[in-house]
Coordinates of C-alpha atoms and ligand atoms in Angstrom, one line a residue:
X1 CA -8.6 -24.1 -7.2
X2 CA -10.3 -26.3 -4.7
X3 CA -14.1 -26.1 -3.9
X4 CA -16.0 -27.7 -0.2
X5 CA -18.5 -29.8 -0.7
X6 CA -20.8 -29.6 2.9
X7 CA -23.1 -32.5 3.2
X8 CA -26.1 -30.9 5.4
X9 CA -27.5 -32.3 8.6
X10 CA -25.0 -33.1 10.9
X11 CA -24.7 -32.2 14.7
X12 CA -21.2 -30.6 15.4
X13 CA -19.8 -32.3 18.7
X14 CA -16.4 -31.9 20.7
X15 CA -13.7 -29.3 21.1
X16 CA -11.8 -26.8 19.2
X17 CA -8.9 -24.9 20.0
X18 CA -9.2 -21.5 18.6
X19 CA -6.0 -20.3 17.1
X20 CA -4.2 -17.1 17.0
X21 CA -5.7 -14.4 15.4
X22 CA -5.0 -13.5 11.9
X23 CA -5.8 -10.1 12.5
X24 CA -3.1 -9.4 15.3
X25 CA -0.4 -11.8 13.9
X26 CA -0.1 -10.1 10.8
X27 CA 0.7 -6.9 13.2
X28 CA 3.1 -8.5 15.1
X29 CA 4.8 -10.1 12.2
X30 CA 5.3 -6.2 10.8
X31 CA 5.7 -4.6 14.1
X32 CA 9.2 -7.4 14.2
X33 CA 10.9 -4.7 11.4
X34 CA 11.0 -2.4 14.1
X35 CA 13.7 -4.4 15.6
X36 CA 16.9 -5.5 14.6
X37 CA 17.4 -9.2 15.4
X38 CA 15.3 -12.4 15.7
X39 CA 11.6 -11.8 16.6
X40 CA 9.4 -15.1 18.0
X41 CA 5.7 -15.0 17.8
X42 CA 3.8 -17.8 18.4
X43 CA 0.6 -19.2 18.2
X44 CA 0.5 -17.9 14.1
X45 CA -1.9 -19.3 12.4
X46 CA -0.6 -21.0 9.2
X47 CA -3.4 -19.6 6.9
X48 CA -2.3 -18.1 3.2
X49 CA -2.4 -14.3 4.8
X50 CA 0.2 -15.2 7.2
X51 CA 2.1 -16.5 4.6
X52 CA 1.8 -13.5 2.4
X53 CA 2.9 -11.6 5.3
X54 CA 5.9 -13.6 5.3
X55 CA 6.4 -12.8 1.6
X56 CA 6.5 -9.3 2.3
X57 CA 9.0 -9.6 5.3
X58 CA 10.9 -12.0 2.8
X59 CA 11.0 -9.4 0.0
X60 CA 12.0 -6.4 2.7
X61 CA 14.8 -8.8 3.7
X62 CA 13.8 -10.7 6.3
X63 CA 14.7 -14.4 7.2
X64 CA 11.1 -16.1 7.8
X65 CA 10.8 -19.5 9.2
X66 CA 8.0 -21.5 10.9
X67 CA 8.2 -23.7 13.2
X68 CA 4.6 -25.3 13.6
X69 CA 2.8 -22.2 14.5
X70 CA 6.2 -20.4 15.8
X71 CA 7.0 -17.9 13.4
X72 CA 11.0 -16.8 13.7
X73 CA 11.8 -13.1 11.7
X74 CA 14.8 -12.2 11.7
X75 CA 15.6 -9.0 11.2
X76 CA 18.9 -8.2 10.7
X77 CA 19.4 -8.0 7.0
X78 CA 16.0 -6.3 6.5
X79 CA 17.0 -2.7 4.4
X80 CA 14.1 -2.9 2.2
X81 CA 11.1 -0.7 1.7
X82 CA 9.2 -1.1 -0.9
X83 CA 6.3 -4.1 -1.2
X84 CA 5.2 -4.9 -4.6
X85 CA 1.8 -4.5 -5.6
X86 CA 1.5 -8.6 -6.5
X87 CA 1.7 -9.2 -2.6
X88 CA -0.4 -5.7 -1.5
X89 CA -3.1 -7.2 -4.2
X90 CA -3.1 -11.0 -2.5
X91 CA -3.5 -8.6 0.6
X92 CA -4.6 -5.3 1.8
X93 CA -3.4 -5.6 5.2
X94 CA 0.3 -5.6 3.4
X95 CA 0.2 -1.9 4.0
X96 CA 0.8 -2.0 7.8
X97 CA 4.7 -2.0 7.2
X98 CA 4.5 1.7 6.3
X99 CA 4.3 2.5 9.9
X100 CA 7.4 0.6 10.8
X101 CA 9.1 1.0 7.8
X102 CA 8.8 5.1 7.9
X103 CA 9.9 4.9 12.2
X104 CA 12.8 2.6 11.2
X105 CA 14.2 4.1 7.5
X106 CA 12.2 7.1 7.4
X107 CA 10.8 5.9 4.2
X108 CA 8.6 3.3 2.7
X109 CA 6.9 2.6 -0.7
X110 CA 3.9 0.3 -1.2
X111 CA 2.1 -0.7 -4.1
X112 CA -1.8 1.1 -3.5
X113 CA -3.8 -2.2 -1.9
X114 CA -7.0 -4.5 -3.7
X115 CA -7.8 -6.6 -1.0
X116 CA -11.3 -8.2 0.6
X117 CA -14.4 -7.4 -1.6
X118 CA -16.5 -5.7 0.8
X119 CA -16.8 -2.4 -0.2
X120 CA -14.2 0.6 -1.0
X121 CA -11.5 0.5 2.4
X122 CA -9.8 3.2 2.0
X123 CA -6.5 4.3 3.4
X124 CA -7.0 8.1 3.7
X125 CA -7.1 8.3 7.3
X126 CA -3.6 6.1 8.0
X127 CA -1.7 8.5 5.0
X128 CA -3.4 11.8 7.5
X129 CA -2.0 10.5 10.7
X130 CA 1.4 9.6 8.8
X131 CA 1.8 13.4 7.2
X132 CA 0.6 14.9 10.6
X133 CA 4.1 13.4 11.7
X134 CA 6.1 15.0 9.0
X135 CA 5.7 12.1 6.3
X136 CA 5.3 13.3 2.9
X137 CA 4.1 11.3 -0.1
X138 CA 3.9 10.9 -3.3
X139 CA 2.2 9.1 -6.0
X140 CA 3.4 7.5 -9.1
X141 CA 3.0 4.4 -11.6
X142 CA 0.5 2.5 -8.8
X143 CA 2.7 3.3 -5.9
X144 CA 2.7 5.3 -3.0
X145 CA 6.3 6.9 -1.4
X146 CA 6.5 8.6 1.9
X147 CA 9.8 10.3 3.1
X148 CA 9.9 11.3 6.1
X149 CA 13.4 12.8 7.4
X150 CA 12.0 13.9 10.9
X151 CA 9.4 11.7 12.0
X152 CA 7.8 13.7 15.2
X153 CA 5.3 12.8 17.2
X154 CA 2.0 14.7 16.2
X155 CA -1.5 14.8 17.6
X156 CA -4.0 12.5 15.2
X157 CA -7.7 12.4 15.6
X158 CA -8.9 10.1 13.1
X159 CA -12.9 10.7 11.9
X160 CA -13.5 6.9 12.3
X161 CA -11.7 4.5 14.9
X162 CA -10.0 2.7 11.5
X163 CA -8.3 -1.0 13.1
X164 CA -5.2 -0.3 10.4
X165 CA -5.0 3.7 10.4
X166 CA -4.6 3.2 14.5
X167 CA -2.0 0.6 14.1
X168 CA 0.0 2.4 11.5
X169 CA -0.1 5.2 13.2
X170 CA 1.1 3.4 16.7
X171 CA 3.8 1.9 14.4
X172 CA 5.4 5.0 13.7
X173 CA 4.8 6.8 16.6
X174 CA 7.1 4.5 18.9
X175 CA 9.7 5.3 16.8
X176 CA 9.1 9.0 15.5
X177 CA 10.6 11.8 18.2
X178 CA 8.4 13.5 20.6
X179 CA 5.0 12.5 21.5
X180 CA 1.8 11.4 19.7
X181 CA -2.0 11.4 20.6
X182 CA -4.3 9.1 18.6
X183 CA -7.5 10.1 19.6
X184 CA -10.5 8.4 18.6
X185 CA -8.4 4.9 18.5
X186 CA -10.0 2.0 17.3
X187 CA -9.9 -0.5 20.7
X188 CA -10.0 -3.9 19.1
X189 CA -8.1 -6.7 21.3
X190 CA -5.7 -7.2 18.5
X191 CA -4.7 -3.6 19.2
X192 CA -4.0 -4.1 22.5
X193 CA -2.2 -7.3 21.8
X194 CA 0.1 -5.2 19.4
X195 CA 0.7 -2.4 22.0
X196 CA 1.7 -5.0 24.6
X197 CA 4.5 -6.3 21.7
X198 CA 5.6 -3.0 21.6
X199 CA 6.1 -2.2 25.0
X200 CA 7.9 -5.7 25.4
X201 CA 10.5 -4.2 23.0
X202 CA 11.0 -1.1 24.8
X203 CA 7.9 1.1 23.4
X204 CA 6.2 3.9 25.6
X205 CA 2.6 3.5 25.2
X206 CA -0.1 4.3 27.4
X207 CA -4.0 4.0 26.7
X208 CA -3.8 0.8 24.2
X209 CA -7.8 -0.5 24.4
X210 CA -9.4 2.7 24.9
X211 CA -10.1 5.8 22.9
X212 CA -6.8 7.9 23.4
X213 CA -3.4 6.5 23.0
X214 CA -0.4 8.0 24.3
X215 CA 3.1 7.8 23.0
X216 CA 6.6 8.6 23.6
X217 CA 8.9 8.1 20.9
X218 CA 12.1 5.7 21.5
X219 CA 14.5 4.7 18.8
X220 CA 15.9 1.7 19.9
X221 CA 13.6 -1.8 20.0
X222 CA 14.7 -4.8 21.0
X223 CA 13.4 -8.6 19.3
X224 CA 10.8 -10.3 21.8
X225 CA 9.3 -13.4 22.0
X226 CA 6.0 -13.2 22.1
X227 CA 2.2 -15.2 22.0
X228 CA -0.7 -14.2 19.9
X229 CA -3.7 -13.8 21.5
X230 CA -6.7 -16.4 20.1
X231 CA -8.9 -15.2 17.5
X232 CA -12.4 -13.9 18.7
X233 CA -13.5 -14.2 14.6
X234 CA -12.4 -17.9 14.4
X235 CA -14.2 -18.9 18.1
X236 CA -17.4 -17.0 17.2
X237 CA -17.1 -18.3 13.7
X238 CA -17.1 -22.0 15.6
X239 CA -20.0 -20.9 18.0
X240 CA -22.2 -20.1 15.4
X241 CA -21.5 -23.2 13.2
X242 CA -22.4 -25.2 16.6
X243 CA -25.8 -23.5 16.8
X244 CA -26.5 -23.6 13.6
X245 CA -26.3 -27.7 13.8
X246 CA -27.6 -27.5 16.7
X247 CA -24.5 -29.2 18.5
X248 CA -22.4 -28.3 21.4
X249 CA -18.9 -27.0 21.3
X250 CA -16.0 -26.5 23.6
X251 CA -14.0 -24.0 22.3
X252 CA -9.8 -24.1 23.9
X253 CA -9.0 -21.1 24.1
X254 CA -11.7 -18.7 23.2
X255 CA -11.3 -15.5 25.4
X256 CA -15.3 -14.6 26.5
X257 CA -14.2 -11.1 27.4
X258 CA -13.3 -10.7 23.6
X259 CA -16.6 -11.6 22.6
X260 CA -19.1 -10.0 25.0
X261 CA -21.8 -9.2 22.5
X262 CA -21.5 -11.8 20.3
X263 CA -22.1 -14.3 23.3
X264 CA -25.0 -12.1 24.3
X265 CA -26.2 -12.2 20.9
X266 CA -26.2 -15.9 20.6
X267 CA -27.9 -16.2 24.3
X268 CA -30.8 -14.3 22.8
X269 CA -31.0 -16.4 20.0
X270 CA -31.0 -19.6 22.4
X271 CA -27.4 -21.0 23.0
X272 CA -26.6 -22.3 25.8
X273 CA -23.3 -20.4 26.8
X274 CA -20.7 -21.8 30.0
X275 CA -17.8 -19.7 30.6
X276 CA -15.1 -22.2 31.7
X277 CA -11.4 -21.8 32.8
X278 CA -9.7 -22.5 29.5
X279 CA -12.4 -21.6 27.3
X280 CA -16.1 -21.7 26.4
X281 CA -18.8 -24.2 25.6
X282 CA -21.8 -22.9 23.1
X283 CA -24.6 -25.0 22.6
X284 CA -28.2 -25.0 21.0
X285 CA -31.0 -27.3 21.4
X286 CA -33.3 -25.5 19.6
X287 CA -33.9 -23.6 16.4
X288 CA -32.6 -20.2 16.6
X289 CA -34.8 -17.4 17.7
X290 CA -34.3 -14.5 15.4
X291 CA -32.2 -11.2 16.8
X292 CA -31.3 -7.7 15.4
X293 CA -28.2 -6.6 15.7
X294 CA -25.9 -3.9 14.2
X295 CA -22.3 -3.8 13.7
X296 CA -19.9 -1.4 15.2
X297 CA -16.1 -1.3 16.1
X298 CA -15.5 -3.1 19.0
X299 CA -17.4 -3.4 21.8
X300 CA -19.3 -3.2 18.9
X301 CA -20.7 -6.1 17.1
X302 CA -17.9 -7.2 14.8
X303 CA -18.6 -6.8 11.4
X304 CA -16.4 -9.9 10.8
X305 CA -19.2 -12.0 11.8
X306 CA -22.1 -10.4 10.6
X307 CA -22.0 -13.3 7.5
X308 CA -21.9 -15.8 10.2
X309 CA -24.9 -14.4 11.8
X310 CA -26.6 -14.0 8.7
X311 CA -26.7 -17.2 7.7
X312 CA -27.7 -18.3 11.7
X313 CA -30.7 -15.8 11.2
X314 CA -31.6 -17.2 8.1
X315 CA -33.4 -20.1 9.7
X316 CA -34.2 -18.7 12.8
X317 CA -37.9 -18.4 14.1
X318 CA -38.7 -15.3 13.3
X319 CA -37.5 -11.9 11.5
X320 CA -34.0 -10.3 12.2
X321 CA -32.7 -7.1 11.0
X322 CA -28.7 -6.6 10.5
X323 CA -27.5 -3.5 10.0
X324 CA -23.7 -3.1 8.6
X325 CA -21.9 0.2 9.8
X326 CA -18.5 -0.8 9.6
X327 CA -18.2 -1.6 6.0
X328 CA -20.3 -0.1 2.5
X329 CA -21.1 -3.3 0.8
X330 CA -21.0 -6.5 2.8
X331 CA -24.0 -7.4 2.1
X332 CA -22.8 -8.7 -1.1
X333 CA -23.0 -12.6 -0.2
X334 CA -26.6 -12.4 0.2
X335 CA -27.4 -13.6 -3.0
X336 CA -25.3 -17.1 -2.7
X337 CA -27.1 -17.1 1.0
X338 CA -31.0 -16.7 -1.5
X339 CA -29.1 -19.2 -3.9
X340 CA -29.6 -21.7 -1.0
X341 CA -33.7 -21.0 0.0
X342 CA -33.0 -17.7 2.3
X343 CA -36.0 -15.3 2.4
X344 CA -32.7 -12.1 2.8
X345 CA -33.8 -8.2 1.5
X346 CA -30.8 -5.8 1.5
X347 CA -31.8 -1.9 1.3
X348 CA -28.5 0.4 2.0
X349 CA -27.2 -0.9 4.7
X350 CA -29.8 -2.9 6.3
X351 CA -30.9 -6.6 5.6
X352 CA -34.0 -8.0 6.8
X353 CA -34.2 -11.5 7.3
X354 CA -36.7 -13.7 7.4
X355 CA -36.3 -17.1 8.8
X356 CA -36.8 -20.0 6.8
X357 CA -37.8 -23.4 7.9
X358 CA -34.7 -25.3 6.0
X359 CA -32.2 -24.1 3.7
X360 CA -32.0 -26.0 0.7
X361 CA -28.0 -27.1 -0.3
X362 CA -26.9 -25.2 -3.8
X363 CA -23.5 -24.7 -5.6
X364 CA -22.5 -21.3 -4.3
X365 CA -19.1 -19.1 -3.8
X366 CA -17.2 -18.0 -1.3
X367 CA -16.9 -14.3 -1.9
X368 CA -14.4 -12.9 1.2
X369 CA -13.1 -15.0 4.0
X370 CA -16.1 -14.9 6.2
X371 CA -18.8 -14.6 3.6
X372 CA -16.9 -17.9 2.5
X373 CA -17.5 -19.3 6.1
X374 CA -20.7 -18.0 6.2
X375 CA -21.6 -20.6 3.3
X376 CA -19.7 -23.4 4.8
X377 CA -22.0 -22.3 8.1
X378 CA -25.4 -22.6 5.7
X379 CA -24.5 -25.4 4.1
X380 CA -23.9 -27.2 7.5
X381 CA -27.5 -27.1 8.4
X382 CA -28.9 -27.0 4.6
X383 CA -31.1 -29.8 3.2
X384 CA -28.1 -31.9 0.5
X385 CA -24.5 -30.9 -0.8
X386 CA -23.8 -27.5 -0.9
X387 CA -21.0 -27.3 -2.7
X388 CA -18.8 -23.8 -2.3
X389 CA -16.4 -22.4 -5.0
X390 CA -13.5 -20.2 -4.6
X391 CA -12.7 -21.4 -1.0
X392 CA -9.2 -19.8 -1.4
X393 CA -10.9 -16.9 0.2
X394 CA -11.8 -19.1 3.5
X395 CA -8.2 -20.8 3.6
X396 CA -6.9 -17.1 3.6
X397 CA -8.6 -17.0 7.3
X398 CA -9.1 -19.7 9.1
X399 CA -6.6 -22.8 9.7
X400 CA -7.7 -26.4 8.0
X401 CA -11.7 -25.5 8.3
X402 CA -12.8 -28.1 6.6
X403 CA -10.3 -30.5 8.6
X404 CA -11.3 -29.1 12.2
X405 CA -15.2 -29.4 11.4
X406 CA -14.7 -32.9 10.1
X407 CA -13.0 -33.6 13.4
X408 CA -16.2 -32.5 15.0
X409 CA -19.1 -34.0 13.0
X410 CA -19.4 -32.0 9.9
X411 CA -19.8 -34.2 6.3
X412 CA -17.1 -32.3 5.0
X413 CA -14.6 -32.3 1.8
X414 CA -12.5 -30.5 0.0
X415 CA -12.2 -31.4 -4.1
X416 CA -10.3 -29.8 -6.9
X417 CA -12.9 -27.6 -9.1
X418 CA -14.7 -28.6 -11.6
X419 CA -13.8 -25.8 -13.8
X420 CA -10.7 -24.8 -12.7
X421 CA -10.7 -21.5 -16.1
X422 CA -14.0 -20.4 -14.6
X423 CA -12.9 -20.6 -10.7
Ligands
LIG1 C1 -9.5 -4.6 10.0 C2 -9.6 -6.1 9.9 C3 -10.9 -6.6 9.3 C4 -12.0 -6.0 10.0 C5 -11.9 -4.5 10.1 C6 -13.0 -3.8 11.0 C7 -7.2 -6.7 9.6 C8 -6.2 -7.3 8.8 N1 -8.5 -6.6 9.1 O1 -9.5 -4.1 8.7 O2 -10.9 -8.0 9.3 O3 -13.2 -6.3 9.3 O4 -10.6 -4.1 10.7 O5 -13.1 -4.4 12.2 O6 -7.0 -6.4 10.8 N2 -11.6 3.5 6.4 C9 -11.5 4.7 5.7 N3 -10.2 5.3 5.6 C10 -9.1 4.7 6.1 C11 -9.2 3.5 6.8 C12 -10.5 2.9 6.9 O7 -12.4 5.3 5.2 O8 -8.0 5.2 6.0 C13 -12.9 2.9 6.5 C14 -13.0 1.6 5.7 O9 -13.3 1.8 4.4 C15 -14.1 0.8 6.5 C16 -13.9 1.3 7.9 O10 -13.1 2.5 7.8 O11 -15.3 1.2 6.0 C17 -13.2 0.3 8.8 O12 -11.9 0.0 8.3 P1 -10.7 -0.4 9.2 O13 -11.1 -0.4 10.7 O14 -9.6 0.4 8.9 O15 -10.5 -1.9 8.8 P2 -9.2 -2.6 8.4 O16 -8.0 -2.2 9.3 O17 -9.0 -2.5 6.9

């Protein structure tokens, strides 16, 4: 297992384009079993969840093959249902093939998902909207079955706007008979960039961004071609590391209107934010000025880059307060942020911050995919070579990091582990 070793100090300078996002592409690529025939998506990032999305298409029959970030699925030969648990255990987000695979077989088995280590994410509110349509399931031996011989439309009002409960559900709903309601719909971007898949290949769906989704049930999809949209995560995760450094990015690509808050967040803290044509540029002269914020689902403050922000906050002028809603414990890289000189007190779900004058650089670990880039952010502005185990979890979300900050200043490398039994 590799680890990063960040060499603190350096201004990050230049541009970035901002890929697709991870967190729609892995939609798309499960949304292609729908239809039978060869789907195109492009813009994929090549990142190890993409790939272990491909795995799963794979083992449900799918032909899978990339073209640089083109992504070809073809569908034809895809009869499978079931998805072992050693692919649902590299990744939770496996389970969004229940909603196609129950509106295309009327069946689907999947191993019961491990997955990020941020707290508990449960999957009771995707298996409610399922048996609303008619799905039954069962449970046996670490997997879950559900049958569902007449999928109808239903009405589903889920208690919390859940990104994957909302997507499953809209999954099976273009294919079940009738018509579904999901009300209280999460509203993420990535959501409306699977809805507008959908519709390309013949879905009915009205109301994809805002609370209440409407849909009419079709049973016949064709296979589209289409783009992902640029990940909001990955240009935010960019923006920060630029203030942070105290550099000045141009991000290709990054869409502002995905990241209202975050931008407004960052202009309270100091950047310097231009909204161009084909992008944005972030910069920041000075050090950060401290900010509160509290994470929500979008427009909310995405709890995706509360790490980020943590680790921005932890030398700003200043006390912050963060306050997680989205997930129980992500507050659980905190400790590798102390390890490195951070004055950070956690109660519940609060964390109060108190800027420091300089981090200091220490051998830490990347716990999840943006607490991991929330260390490679610290250790960009800490004092030495912070050096960051377990970086499996960062490759899993963002496309050749450590190669794209390199590009833009960063002291930067990637080494095998020391202690490859302890990693
Ligand atoms: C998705 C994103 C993840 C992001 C999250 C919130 C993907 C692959 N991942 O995850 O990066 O952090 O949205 O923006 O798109 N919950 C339940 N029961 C359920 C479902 C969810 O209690 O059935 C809870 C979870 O435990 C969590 C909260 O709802 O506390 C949000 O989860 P959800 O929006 O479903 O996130 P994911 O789709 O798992």
């Amino acid at each position: 297992m590799d680890r990063l070793l960040v060499g603190g100090g350096r201004r990050l300078q230049g541009a970035v384009r901002i890929m697709g996002a991870k967190n729609s592409a892995l939609k798309l690529m499960a949304a292609s079993l729908l239809a039978e025939g060869r789907t195109e998506i492009e813009n994929v990032p090549r990142i190890v969840d993409c790939f272990t999305m491909a795995e799963v298409l794979q083992h449900l029959g799918a032909e899978v093959a990339w073209d640089d970030s083109t992504l070809t699925i073809d569908t034809a030969g895809a009869r499978g249902i079931e998805t072992p648990y050693e692919l649902v255990r590299k990744m939770r987000a496996s389970i969004v093939v229940l909603g196609p695979l129950l509106a295309r077989f009327g069946r689907a088995k999947v191993a019961m998902p491990g997955g990020c280590n941020i707290g508990s994410r449960k999957i009771d509110l995707h298996l409610k909207g399922f048996e609303r349509m008619g799905v039954r399931f069962s449970y046996e031996h670490g997997y879950l079955e559900g049958v569902a011989p007449n999928l109808h439309g239903a009405f589903v009002s889920l208690d919390f706007p859940s990104v994957g409960a909302t997507e499953n559900v809209l999954m099976a709903a273009v294919g079940a008979s009738g018509t579904t309601v999901i009300e209280n719909a999460a509203r993420e971007p990535e959501i409306q960039d699977l809805a507008q898949m959908l519709v390309e290949m013949g879905a009915k769906i009205e109301g994809a961004g805002t609370t209440s989704i409407e849909i009419e049930g079709t049973s016949s999809f064709q296979a589209v071609c289409h783009r992902v949209v640029p990940d909001r995560i990955e240009a935010g995760t960019f923006a920060i590391a630029a203030c942070i450094t105290g550099g000045e990015l141009f991000l290709e690509d990054a869409r502002a209107d995905h990241l209202d808050l975050v931008l407004d967040k960052l202009g309270e803290a100091g950047a310097v934010i231009r909204v161009e044509e084909r992008g944005l540029s972030v910069a920041m002269a000075e050090r950060p000025l401290s900010v509160d914020l509290v994470t929500l689902p979008y427009p909310g403050f995405p709890t995706d880059l509360q790490p980020q922000m943590m680790a921005l906050m932890a030398i700003a002028r200043g006390t912050s307060i963060i306050t997680e809603n989205v997930f129980e414990s992500r507050f659980m890289f905190v400790d590798e942020l102390n390890r490195m000189g951070a004055d950070i007190r956690t109660e519940g779900h609060h964390a109060v911050i108190r800027g420091v004058d300089q981090l200091s650089a220490a051998p830490v670990r990347a716990l999840d995919i943006r607490a991991g880039a929330a260390m490679v952010i610290a250790g960009l502005a800490a004092d030495g070579v912070t050096e960051i185990s377990n970086i499996y979890h960062v490759d899993r979300g963002y496309e050749g990091f450590d190669g794209r900050l390199a590009a833009l200043g960063a002291d930067i490398r990637r080494e095998p582990s020391l202690w490859p039994a302890l990693a």
